[in-house]
Amino acid sequence: MISTLNGTTASEKIEQVPSVLQRHKEFFNTGITKDVGFRIDQLKRLKEVILENETEIYDALKKDLNKSPFTTFMTEIAMVLGEIDLFISKLKKWSKPKKVRTGMVNFKATSKVYYDPYGTVLVIAPWNYPFQLTMSPLAGAMAAGNCVVVKPSEIAPATSAVMTKIIQENFVEDYISVFEGGVPVSQALLNERFDYIFYTGSTQVGKIVYQAAAKHLTPVTLELGGKSPCIVDNDIQLNFTAKRIIWGKLLNAGQTCVAPDYLLVNSKIKDQLLEKMTEVIEEFYGKDAATSDEYCRIISEKHFMRLSGMIDDAEVYYGGERNMEDLYIGPTILDNVKASDTVMQEEIFGPILPVLSYDSIEEAIDFVNEREKPLALYVFSKNKKLAKKVLHETSSGGACINDTIMHLASEDLPFGGVGASGIGAYHGKHSFLTFSHQKAVLNKSSVIDVPLRYVPYKVSLSAFKQMAKFIR
Ligand code: NAD
């Protein structure tokens, strides 16, 4: 026995995996999920039940991460509801086969892209935005007409429980199933053959998921992490810059995949920026963030210890307060940081902001390019040429000029990583495309048949070469 989950032990749940998957397959094969009306009804139901359970969701996030209702609504619920509304309003249009050009080579025919659901999708989620990062891919997979197996994070147990309740009470299990639990449950699921896997979490586990998917040639989206740099030029609007960096860093106590991980600041402005950022921290959270309703806690003792080690080894410019019992780590700025320091060896994922300085923008660009490709890159500058140069000469999953994090709130932008920070993207229409197989369909006339391709060939090779230029 591993643990008790909704009256079922994890080991019992594991045993049920193959039969639940078989039932998903049978449900999918009825064709019901391909019906756009069915998908819209199910999405409407999902929206309704989220709203019906809003208070329980707030309570769960408060328990797991000390998230306030405001932050929970802004960063978890609103994003999911926004996605669902978009799917409901656009699904009829998006799911229609899309006519594309047909070249002369296929005269006479029409060409269309069909958007086929894959079948059964596995969604494995992390703990840091445990509601949004589970429900948003779930809604995307439903919109595209798939059955879904949801594996919430065991590290945010209260949110995992409320999501399980919402799904189990409102959706047929053959259509959407939930497997709560930790690594053994996740591994049991990964041993099976899915039609698509959507994974959000660390790069390290992302590799395990990718290997498991490769065994069955299952396509994947891997939404991973990494160290997202924030480059600050000396030509900036100081106040906005400090506010947007501190907001992005301290949201969810830094436990955000696209949080600015470290600052690369032009040495001419470093002192002014440091001073302004400390003012902003106190403006946002008061002199003692531990007493602020808006300041989150570290998810677990393990992460608390890991983050503590980063502070112990560094020169603290601001903050550094910690309380293990309360899993509290105060907003912390580290100065004169070197690339070899502990804090620069892995993704921080906590409220610690290391500051490194540079003298020329090329130095900052080289620093970024010497490391793994990050999930996000931020550049603050009023100099448009300089900002463009940074974006042009670096590679990252996404980026903001003069802001942090907010690119992910734009539903028209694909959200995802590159290289070590991930494979694939989602949000808005990109979610629909991610969870759909784009099937190429050529529909040929049976009235006309151009004989050119049949053997024995009727024209010489040189004549065919001339014709080929015109019949594309
Ligand atoms: P994690 O990789 O430890 O866990 C994520 C999920 O994988 C959980 O559901 C967990 O049960 C499962 N899992 C863990 N170990 C496993 C194993 N060995 N085999 C199979 N499954 C396993 O990640 P986390 O700590 O929950 O999340 C933090 C990481 O996720 C950070 O690196 C962060 O940057 C990244 N992240 C990325 C995004 C994004 O959208 N790109 C969003 C949030 C978090």
Short mmCIF file of C-alpha atoms and ligand atoms in Angstrom, two decimals:
data_model
loop_
_atom_site.label_atom_id
_atom_site.label_comp_id
_atom_site.label_asym_id
_atom_site.label_seq_id
_atom_site.Cartn_x
_atom_site.Cartn_y
_atom_site.Cartn_z
CA MET A 1 0.00 0.00 0.00
CA ILE A 2 1.41 3.43 -0.90
CA SER A 3 -1.16 5.96 0.31
CA THR A 4 -4.89 6.48 0.43
CA LEU A 5 -6.34 8.45 -2.47
CA ASN A 6 -10.08 9.05 -2.53
CA GLY A 7 -10.68 5.69 -0.95
CA THR A 8 -8.36 3.93 -3.39
CA THR A 9 -4.73 3.16 -2.65
CA ALA A 10 -2.12 4.34 -5.15
CA SER A 11 -1.15 0.73 -5.82
CA GLU A 12 -4.80 -0.16 -6.54
CA LYS A 13 -4.99 2.85 -8.84
CA ILE A 14 -1.85 1.70 -10.64
CA GLU A 15 -3.45 -1.69 -11.28
CA GLN A 16 -6.44 0.06 -12.83
CA VAL A 17 -4.35 1.99 -15.40
CA PRO A 18 -4.60 -0.52 -18.29
CA SER A 19 -8.34 -1.04 -17.92
CA VAL A 20 -9.07 2.69 -17.65
CA LEU A 21 -7.00 3.29 -20.79
CA GLN A 22 -8.93 0.56 -22.60
CA ARG A 23 -12.18 2.28 -21.65
CA HIS A 24 -10.84 5.60 -22.95
CA LYS A 25 -10.03 3.90 -26.22
CA GLU A 26 -13.52 2.44 -26.52
CA PHE A 27 -15.09 5.80 -25.64
CA PHE A 28 -12.95 7.59 -28.22
CA ASN A 29 -13.84 5.00 -30.84
CA THR A 30 -17.54 5.76 -30.42
CA GLY A 31 -16.67 9.05 -32.19
CA ILE A 32 -18.57 11.15 -29.64
CA THR A 33 -15.58 13.37 -28.80
CA LYS A 34 -15.22 14.23 -32.49
CA ASP A 35 -18.57 15.97 -32.36
CA VAL A 36 -17.90 19.69 -31.92
CA GLY A 37 -21.22 20.16 -30.12
CA PHE A 38 -20.19 17.55 -27.56
CA ARG A 39 -16.84 19.28 -27.01
CA ILE A 40 -18.48 22.67 -26.54
CA ASP A 41 -21.00 21.24 -24.05
CA GLN A 42 -18.20 19.59 -22.05
CA LEU A 43 -16.15 22.79 -22.02
CA LYS A 44 -19.19 24.74 -20.84
CA ARG A 45 -19.62 22.18 -18.07
CA LEU A 46 -15.95 22.53 -17.12
CA LYS A 47 -16.35 26.30 -16.84
CA GLU A 48 -19.52 25.94 -14.78
CA VAL A 49 -17.99 23.51 -12.29
CA ILE A 50 -14.88 25.61 -11.86
CA LEU A 51 -17.10 28.55 -10.95
CA GLU A 52 -19.24 26.39 -8.66
CA ASN A 53 -16.08 25.25 -6.82
CA GLU A 54 -14.29 28.63 -6.82
CA THR A 55 -14.16 28.91 -3.02
CA GLU A 56 -12.78 25.39 -2.64
CA ILE A 57 -10.11 26.19 -5.22
CA TYR A 58 -9.13 29.32 -3.25
CA ASP A 59 -8.94 27.28 -0.04
CA ALA A 60 -6.79 24.60 -1.66
CA LEU A 61 -4.28 27.07 -3.08
CA LYS A 62 -4.13 28.85 0.29
CA LYS A 63 -3.25 25.52 1.92
CA ASP A 64 -0.71 24.43 -0.67
CA LEU A 65 1.13 27.69 -1.34
CA ASN A 66 -0.44 30.38 0.86
CA LYS A 67 -1.83 31.94 -2.33
CA SER A 68 -4.37 34.69 -1.74
CA PRO A 69 -7.75 34.49 -3.53
CA PHE A 70 -6.73 37.48 -5.67
CA THR A 71 -3.48 35.85 -6.84
CA THR A 72 -5.26 32.51 -7.31
CA PHE A 73 -7.92 34.12 -9.46
CA MET A 74 -5.42 36.16 -11.48
CA THR A 75 -2.79 33.46 -12.06
CA GLU A 76 -4.78 30.23 -11.97
CA ILE A 77 -8.55 30.51 -12.49
CA ALA A 78 -8.82 33.52 -14.86
CA MET A 79 -6.33 32.03 -17.30
CA VAL A 80 -8.21 28.73 -17.46
CA LEU A 81 -11.61 30.42 -17.83
CA GLY A 82 -10.19 32.69 -20.55
CA GLU A 83 -8.91 29.67 -22.48
CA ILE A 84 -12.23 27.82 -22.12
CA ASP A 85 -14.20 30.87 -23.33
CA LEU A 86 -11.92 31.19 -26.33
CA PHE A 87 -12.30 27.50 -27.21
CA ILE A 88 -16.08 27.69 -26.89
CA SER A 89 -16.28 30.72 -29.18
CA LYS A 90 -13.78 29.55 -31.82
CA LEU A 91 -14.07 25.79 -31.87
CA LYS A 92 -16.56 25.54 -34.75
CA LYS A 93 -14.27 27.63 -36.94
CA TRP A 94 -10.98 26.03 -35.90
CA SER A 95 -12.16 22.46 -36.26
CA LYS A 96 -13.48 22.85 -39.83
CA PRO A 97 -11.14 21.33 -42.41
CA LYS A 98 -9.06 24.23 -43.77
CA LYS A 99 -8.83 24.59 -47.53
CA VAL A 100 -5.32 25.26 -48.78
CA ARG A 101 -3.89 25.88 -52.26
CA THR A 102 -3.69 22.98 -54.66
CA GLY A 103 -0.87 23.22 -57.18
CA MET A 104 -1.19 22.42 -60.86
CA VAL A 105 0.67 19.18 -60.18
CA ASN A 106 -2.57 17.90 -58.65
CA PHE A 107 -5.01 19.24 -61.23
CA LYS A 108 -7.94 18.70 -60.70
CA ALA A 109 -8.32 18.43 -56.90
CA THR A 110 -8.86 20.25 -53.63
CA SER A 111 -6.49 20.14 -50.64
CA LYS A 112 -7.60 20.44 -47.05
CA VAL A 113 -6.06 20.16 -43.59
CA TYR A 114 -8.23 18.10 -41.24
CA TYR A 115 -7.86 18.54 -37.50
CA ASP A 116 -8.07 15.06 -36.01
CA PRO A 117 -7.97 14.44 -32.26
CA TYR A 118 -5.12 12.12 -31.31
CA GLY A 119 -7.14 9.79 -29.05
CA THR A 120 -6.17 9.62 -25.38
CA VAL A 121 -3.91 12.35 -24.02
CA LEU A 122 -1.90 12.12 -20.80
CA VAL A 123 -1.48 15.42 -18.93
CA ILE A 124 1.19 15.36 -16.19
CA ALA A 125 1.25 18.55 -14.12
CA PRO A 126 3.59 20.30 -11.65
CA TRP A 127 2.80 21.90 -8.28
CA ASN A 128 3.69 25.56 -8.75
CA TYR A 129 0.49 26.70 -10.52
CA PRO A 130 -1.18 23.38 -9.82
CA PHE A 131 -4.66 24.37 -10.99
CA GLN A 132 -3.80 26.34 -14.12
CA LEU A 133 -1.10 23.96 -15.34
CA THR A 134 -3.45 20.98 -15.04
CA MET A 135 -6.75 22.50 -16.20
CA SER A 136 -5.46 24.57 -19.09
CA PRO A 137 -3.91 21.61 -20.98
CA LEU A 138 -6.97 19.54 -20.02
CA ALA A 139 -9.26 22.14 -21.65
CA GLY A 140 -7.03 22.27 -24.74
CA ALA A 141 -7.06 18.49 -25.12
CA MET A 142 -10.88 18.44 -24.68
CA ALA A 143 -11.29 21.24 -27.25
CA ALA A 144 -9.38 19.18 -29.80
CA GLY A 145 -11.69 16.18 -29.16
CA ASN A 146 -9.49 13.87 -27.10
CA CYS A 147 -10.09 11.69 -24.06
CA VAL A 148 -7.81 12.77 -21.22
CA VAL A 149 -5.94 11.16 -18.34
CA VAL A 150 -4.96 13.78 -15.77
CA LYS A 151 -2.03 13.31 -13.35
CA PRO A 152 -1.96 16.29 -10.97
CA SER A 153 1.07 16.99 -8.80
CA GLU A 154 1.21 15.17 -5.48
CA ILE A 155 3.27 18.05 -4.04
CA ALA A 156 0.18 20.32 -4.05
CA PRO A 157 -2.22 17.79 -2.44
CA ALA A 158 -5.12 20.11 -1.60
CA THR A 159 -5.35 21.40 -5.18
CA SER A 160 -4.92 17.87 -6.53
CA ALA A 161 -7.88 16.76 -4.37
CA VAL A 162 -10.19 19.57 -5.43
CA MET A 163 -9.42 19.04 -9.13
CA THR A 164 -10.03 15.31 -8.74
CA LYS A 165 -13.38 16.02 -7.11
CA ILE A 166 -14.36 18.47 -9.87
CA ILE A 167 -13.48 16.02 -12.63
CA GLN A 168 -14.83 12.83 -11.04
CA GLU A 169 -18.16 14.38 -10.08
CA ASN A 170 -18.81 15.98 -13.43
CA PHE A 171 -17.28 13.97 -16.25
CA VAL A 172 -17.69 10.37 -17.32
CA GLU A 173 -14.53 8.47 -16.32
CA ASP A 174 -14.30 6.88 -19.77
CA TYR A 175 -13.86 10.41 -21.13
CA ILE A 176 -11.70 12.09 -18.46
CA SER A 177 -9.95 10.15 -15.70
CA VAL A 178 -7.71 11.34 -12.88
CA PHE A 179 -4.81 9.51 -11.30
CA GLU A 180 -3.64 11.24 -8.15
CA GLY A 181 -0.31 10.26 -6.65
CA GLY A 182 3.42 10.61 -7.02
CA VAL A 183 6.24 9.13 -9.05
CA PRO A 184 5.03 5.47 -9.02
CA VAL A 185 1.64 6.51 -10.41
CA SER A 186 3.28 8.73 -13.01
CA GLN A 187 5.62 5.92 -14.02
CA ALA A 188 2.79 3.38 -14.26
CA LEU A 189 1.00 5.75 -16.62
CA LEU A 190 4.14 6.35 -18.67
CA ASN A 191 4.58 2.60 -19.16
CA GLU A 192 1.34 2.57 -21.15
CA ARG A 193 0.78 3.65 -24.72
CA PHE A 194 -0.88 7.06 -25.03
CA ASP A 195 -1.67 8.93 -28.24
CA TYR A 196 -0.16 12.17 -26.89
CA ILE A 197 1.71 13.20 -23.73
CA PHE A 198 1.65 16.74 -22.40
CA TYR A 199 4.15 17.15 -19.58
CA THR A 200 4.92 20.22 -17.46
CA GLY A 201 7.75 20.09 -14.95
CA SER A 202 11.50 19.97 -14.58
CA THR A 203 13.93 19.39 -17.42
CA GLN A 204 15.33 16.39 -15.55
CA VAL A 205 11.97 14.58 -15.38
CA GLY A 206 11.15 15.84 -18.87
CA LYS A 207 13.95 13.59 -20.16
CA ILE A 208 12.38 10.57 -18.40
CA VAL A 209 9.01 11.37 -19.95
CA TYR A 210 10.56 11.78 -23.40
CA GLN A 211 12.29 8.40 -23.12
CA ALA A 212 9.05 6.72 -22.03
CA ALA A 213 7.20 8.35 -24.95
CA ALA A 214 9.89 7.25 -27.41
CA LYS A 215 9.19 3.58 -26.62
CA HIS A 216 5.75 3.97 -28.20
CA LEU A 217 6.66 6.79 -30.61
CA THR A 218 4.15 8.96 -28.76
CA PRO A 219 4.27 12.65 -29.69
CA VAL A 220 4.92 15.00 -26.77
CA THR A 221 4.81 18.53 -25.57
CA LEU A 222 7.40 19.14 -22.85
CA GLU A 223 6.89 22.37 -20.91
CA LEU A 224 10.12 22.55 -18.90
CA GLY A 225 12.11 25.07 -16.91
CA GLY A 226 15.55 26.65 -16.76
CA LYS A 227 17.28 29.85 -15.77
CA SER A 228 15.50 32.76 -17.48
CA PRO A 229 17.83 35.76 -17.69
CA CYS A 230 16.76 39.36 -17.31
CA ILE A 231 19.07 41.84 -19.05
CA VAL A 232 18.85 45.46 -17.90
CA ASP A 233 20.40 48.22 -20.00
CA ASN A 234 21.32 51.59 -18.45
CA ASP A 235 18.78 53.39 -20.67
CA ILE A 236 15.57 52.42 -18.83
CA GLN A 237 12.51 53.81 -17.08
CA LEU A 238 13.87 52.94 -13.62
CA ASN A 239 10.61 52.78 -11.69
CA PHE A 240 8.70 50.55 -14.15
CA THR A 241 11.73 48.34 -14.60
CA ALA A 242 12.12 47.75 -10.85
CA LYS A 243 8.38 47.11 -10.44
CA ARG A 244 8.08 44.69 -13.33
CA ILE A 245 11.18 42.72 -12.29
CA ILE A 246 10.18 42.47 -8.64
CA TRP A 247 6.58 41.56 -9.50
CA GLY A 248 7.78 38.83 -11.86
CA LYS A 249 10.33 37.49 -9.38
CA LEU A 250 8.17 37.47 -6.26
CA LEU A 251 4.87 36.28 -7.76
CA ASN A 252 4.22 32.88 -6.12
CA ALA A 253 7.43 33.50 -4.08
CA GLY A 254 9.51 33.02 -7.21
CA GLN A 255 8.10 29.55 -7.89
CA THR A 256 7.20 30.46 -11.46
CA CYS A 257 8.72 28.72 -14.48
CA VAL A 258 9.16 32.05 -16.31
CA ALA A 259 10.28 34.11 -13.30
CA PRO A 260 13.35 36.22 -14.07
CA ASP A 261 15.94 33.85 -12.62
CA TYR A 262 18.90 36.25 -12.49
CA LEU A 263 19.69 39.83 -13.47
CA LEU A 264 22.42 40.91 -15.86
CA VAL A 265 22.60 44.65 -15.25
CA ASN A 266 24.64 47.32 -16.96
CA SER A 267 27.16 48.33 -14.27
CA LYS A 268 26.31 52.05 -14.80
CA ILE A 269 22.77 51.55 -13.45
CA LYS A 270 23.25 48.67 -11.02
CA ASP A 271 23.34 50.67 -7.77
CA GLN A 272 20.28 52.75 -8.68
CA LEU A 273 18.35 49.64 -9.73
CA LEU A 274 19.21 47.76 -6.55
CA GLU A 275 18.03 50.70 -4.44
CA LYS A 276 14.81 51.06 -6.43
CA MET A 277 14.07 47.33 -6.25
CA THR A 278 14.33 47.30 -2.46
CA GLU A 279 11.89 50.27 -2.31
CA VAL A 280 9.51 48.35 -4.57
CA ILE A 281 9.70 45.17 -2.45
CA GLU A 282 8.64 47.14 0.61
CA GLU A 283 5.97 49.00 -1.36
CA PHE A 284 4.49 45.64 -2.48
CA TYR A 285 4.89 43.51 0.66
CA GLY A 286 5.76 45.92 3.52
CA LYS A 287 8.93 45.84 5.63
CA ASP A 288 8.17 42.27 6.71
CA ALA A 289 6.81 40.17 3.83
CA ALA A 290 6.00 37.38 6.32
CA THR A 291 3.02 39.45 7.45
CA SER A 292 1.73 40.18 3.94
CA ASP A 293 -1.39 38.30 2.79
CA GLU A 294 -0.04 38.40 -0.75
CA TYR A 295 3.30 36.69 -0.10
CA CYS A 296 3.41 32.95 -0.84
CA ARG A 297 5.30 30.20 0.98
CA ILE A 298 7.82 27.67 -0.29
CA ILE A 299 6.12 24.44 -1.31
CA SER A 300 8.12 21.98 0.82
CA GLU A 301 10.96 21.53 3.30
CA LYS A 302 13.10 20.03 0.57
CA HIS A 303 12.82 23.16 -1.55
CA PHE A 304 13.23 25.38 1.53
CA MET A 305 16.57 23.69 2.30
CA ARG A 306 17.72 23.91 -1.32
CA LEU A 307 16.94 27.66 -1.46
CA SER A 308 18.48 28.28 1.96
CA GLY A 309 21.75 26.81 0.70
CA MET A 310 21.78 29.34 -2.15
CA ILE A 311 21.48 32.24 0.31
CA ASP A 312 24.09 30.85 2.74
CA ASP A 313 26.73 30.79 0.03
CA ALA A 314 26.15 34.35 -1.19
CA GLU A 315 26.49 38.09 -0.46
CA VAL A 316 23.04 39.20 0.63
CA TYR A 317 22.21 42.76 -0.47
CA TYR A 318 18.61 42.64 0.80
CA GLY A 319 16.49 40.18 2.79
CA GLY A 320 17.66 36.66 3.46
CA GLU A 321 15.16 36.08 6.31
CA ARG A 322 13.94 32.51 6.68
CA ASN A 323 11.58 30.54 8.88
CA MET A 324 11.56 26.81 8.28
CA GLU A 325 8.42 26.15 10.36
CA ASP A 326 6.39 28.50 8.19
CA LEU A 327 8.29 27.58 4.98
CA TYR A 328 8.95 31.32 4.65
CA ILE A 329 11.84 32.79 2.71
CA GLY A 330 11.72 36.58 2.45
CA PRO A 331 12.38 38.53 -0.76
CA THR A 332 16.14 38.30 -1.23
CA ILE A 333 18.57 40.13 -3.50
CA LEU A 334 22.12 38.80 -3.86
CA ASP A 335 24.84 41.17 -5.07
CA ASN A 336 28.24 40.65 -6.72
CA VAL A 337 27.24 37.19 -7.83
CA LYS A 338 29.67 35.13 -9.90
CA ALA A 339 28.80 32.52 -12.51
CA SER A 340 30.44 29.89 -10.28
CA ASP A 341 28.18 30.62 -7.24
CA THR A 342 25.71 27.95 -6.04
CA VAL A 343 22.75 30.12 -6.99
CA MET A 344 23.88 30.14 -10.64
CA GLN A 345 24.14 26.35 -10.98
CA GLU A 346 20.43 25.49 -11.28
CA GLU A 347 17.01 27.07 -11.75
CA ILE A 348 16.30 28.99 -8.52
CA PHE A 349 12.51 28.62 -8.34
CA GLY A 350 12.29 30.77 -5.21
CA PRO A 351 12.30 34.43 -4.08
CA ILE A 352 16.04 34.94 -4.56
CA LEU A 353 17.34 37.37 -7.16
CA PRO A 354 21.06 37.17 -7.97
CA VAL A 355 22.52 40.27 -9.59
CA LEU A 356 25.45 40.12 -11.99
CA SER A 357 26.73 43.14 -13.91
CA TYR A 358 28.15 43.74 -17.39
CA ASP A 359 29.92 46.59 -19.17
CA SER A 360 28.94 45.87 -22.77
CA ILE A 361 25.76 44.28 -24.12
CA GLU A 362 27.88 41.73 -26.03
CA GLU A 363 29.14 40.44 -22.66
CA ALA A 364 25.56 39.88 -21.49
CA ILE A 365 24.60 38.16 -24.76
CA ASP A 366 27.64 35.87 -24.55
CA PHE A 367 26.75 34.98 -20.95
CA VAL A 368 23.28 33.88 -22.04
CA ASN A 369 24.53 31.98 -25.08
CA GLU A 370 27.10 30.04 -23.05
CA ARG A 371 24.21 28.42 -21.13
CA GLU A 372 21.18 26.22 -21.91
CA LYS A 373 18.42 27.90 -23.91
CA PRO A 374 16.05 29.45 -21.33
CA LEU A 375 12.25 29.30 -21.20
CA ALA A 376 12.06 33.11 -21.19
CA LEU A 377 14.39 36.03 -21.70
CA TYR A 378 13.70 39.58 -20.57
CA VAL A 379 15.37 42.73 -21.78
CA PHE A 380 14.74 46.17 -20.33
CA SER A 381 15.82 49.11 -22.47
CA LYS A 382 14.41 52.24 -24.08
CA ASN A 383 16.91 51.63 -26.86
CA LYS A 384 14.89 49.65 -29.43
CA LYS A 385 18.00 48.72 -31.41
CA LEU A 386 19.67 47.22 -28.36
CA ALA A 387 16.56 45.22 -27.40
CA LYS A 388 16.28 43.88 -30.96
CA LYS A 389 19.96 42.96 -30.96
CA VAL A 390 19.50 40.91 -27.77
CA LEU A 391 16.48 39.07 -29.18
CA HIS A 392 18.17 38.51 -32.53
CA GLU A 393 21.36 37.12 -31.02
CA THR A 394 19.88 34.82 -28.35
CA SER A 395 17.44 31.90 -28.34
CA SER A 396 14.72 31.41 -25.71
CA GLY A 397 11.24 29.87 -25.52
CA GLY A 398 9.64 33.31 -25.29
CA ALA A 399 10.67 36.85 -24.43
CA CYS A 400 9.44 40.24 -23.24
CA ILE A 401 10.87 43.65 -23.96
CA ASN A 402 10.36 45.89 -20.91
CA ASP A 403 8.29 43.38 -18.94
CA THR A 404 8.45 39.97 -17.30
CA ILE A 405 6.11 36.96 -17.45
CA MET A 406 3.25 38.76 -19.24
CA HIS A 407 3.93 37.18 -22.66
CA LEU A 408 2.29 34.03 -21.32
CA ALA A 409 -0.93 35.94 -20.67
CA SER A 410 -1.31 36.74 -24.37
CA GLU A 411 -3.54 33.98 -25.77
CA ASP A 412 -2.36 34.58 -29.32
CA LEU A 413 1.27 33.88 -28.44
CA PRO A 414 2.51 30.27 -28.36
CA PHE A 415 3.86 29.41 -24.90
CA GLY A 416 6.69 26.89 -24.73
CA GLY A 417 10.41 26.33 -24.49
CA VAL A 418 13.28 25.58 -26.82
CA GLY A 419 16.22 23.23 -26.32
CA ALA A 420 16.51 22.30 -22.63
CA SER A 421 13.48 24.45 -21.74
CA GLY A 422 11.04 22.37 -23.76
CA ILE A 423 9.47 21.04 -26.92
CA GLY A 424 6.24 22.38 -28.41
CA ALA A 425 3.90 25.12 -27.23
CA TYR A 426 0.29 25.80 -26.23
CA HIS A 427 -2.26 28.48 -25.19
CA GLY A 428 -5.22 29.65 -27.23
CA LYS A 429 -5.31 28.36 -30.79
CA HIS A 430 -1.84 26.86 -30.24
CA SER A 431 -3.40 24.49 -27.70
CA PHE A 432 -6.00 23.37 -30.21
CA LEU A 433 -3.24 22.74 -32.77
CA THR A 434 -1.01 20.99 -30.22
CA PHE A 435 -3.73 18.48 -29.35
CA SER A 436 -4.82 17.92 -32.97
CA HIS A 437 -3.14 15.88 -35.64
CA GLN A 438 -3.10 17.96 -38.83
CA LYS A 439 -4.08 15.46 -41.48
CA ALA A 440 -3.31 16.34 -45.10
CA VAL A 441 -6.18 15.36 -47.39
CA LEU A 442 -6.16 15.54 -51.17
CA ASN A 443 -9.51 15.07 -52.87
CA LYS A 444 -8.99 14.27 -56.57
CA SER A 445 -11.50 14.65 -59.38
CA SER A 446 -12.55 11.44 -61.04
CA VAL A 447 -13.55 13.32 -64.19
CA ILE A 448 -10.15 14.48 -65.47
CA ASP A 449 -6.91 12.46 -65.36
CA VAL A 450 -3.66 14.03 -66.57
CA PRO A 451 -1.66 11.06 -67.95
CA LEU A 452 1.78 12.67 -67.57
CA ARG A 453 2.89 10.67 -64.48
CA TYR A 454 2.11 7.23 -65.88
CA VAL A 455 4.68 4.97 -67.50
CA PRO A 456 5.68 4.70 -70.24
CA TYR A 457 6.38 8.47 -70.02
CA LYS A 458 5.01 10.43 -72.94
CA VAL A 459 7.53 13.31 -72.90
CA SER A 460 11.32 13.54 -72.69
CA LEU A 461 13.08 14.36 -69.40
CA SER A 462 14.20 17.78 -70.70
CA ALA A 463 10.64 18.63 -71.79
CA PHE A 464 9.36 17.51 -68.38
CA LYS A 465 11.94 19.70 -66.61
CA GLN A 466 10.60 22.73 -68.54
CA MET A 467 6.99 21.83 -67.71
CA ALA A 468 7.82 21.18 -64.01
CA LYS A 469 8.62 24.89 -63.57
CA PHE A 470 4.96 25.75 -64.29
CA ILE A 471 2.99 22.95 -62.70
CA ARG A 472 3.88 23.43 -59.01
P1 NAD B 1 8.69 17.64 -11.44
O1 NAD B 1 9.30 17.38 -12.74
O2 NAD B 1 9.35 17.21 -10.20
O3 NAD B 1 7.21 17.03 -11.37
C1 NAD B 1 6.22 17.26 -12.34
C2 NAD B 1 5.34 16.04 -12.47
O4 NAD B 1 6.13 14.93 -12.83
C3 NAD B 1 4.61 15.67 -11.18
O5 NAD B 1 3.27 15.36 -11.50
C4 NAD B 1 5.39 14.47 -10.68
O6 NAD B 1 4.57 13.54 -9.98
C5 NAD B 1 5.93 13.85 -11.94
N1 NAD B 1 7.21 13.19 -11.73
C6 NAD B 1 8.21 13.58 -10.90
N2 NAD B 1 9.26 12.73 -10.98
C7 NAD B 1 8.92 11.78 -11.88
C8 NAD B 1 9.58 10.63 -12.40
N3 NAD B 1 10.80 10.29 -11.99
N4 NAD B 1 8.93 9.88 -13.31
C9 NAD B 1 7.70 10.22 -13.74
N5 NAD B 1 7.02 11.30 -13.28
C10 NAD B 1 7.62 12.07 -12.36
O7 NAD B 1 8.47 19.22 -11.49
P2 NAD B 1 7.94 20.15 -10.36
O8 NAD B 1 8.93 20.23 -9.26
O9 NAD B 1 6.52 19.79 -10.04
O10 NAD B 1 7.90 21.56 -11.13
C11 NAD B 1 8.99 22.43 -11.17
C12 NAD B 1 9.64 22.49 -12.53
O11 NAD B 1 8.67 22.61 -13.54
C13 NAD B 1 10.53 23.71 -12.69
O12 NAD B 1 11.70 23.33 -13.36
C14 NAD B 1 9.71 24.66 -13.54
O13 NAD B 1 10.47 25.58 -14.27
C15 NAD B 1 8.99 23.70 -14.40
N6 NAD B 1 7.75 24.29 -14.89
C16 NAD B 1 7.63 24.55 -16.20
C17 NAD B 1 6.48 25.17 -16.67
C18 NAD B 1 6.29 25.49 -18.12
O14 NAD B 1 5.18 25.83 -18.47
N7 NAD B 1 7.29 25.38 -18.95
C19 NAD B 1 5.46 25.50 -15.77
C20 NAD B 1 5.64 25.20 -14.42
C21 NAD B 1 6.79 24.59 -13.98
#
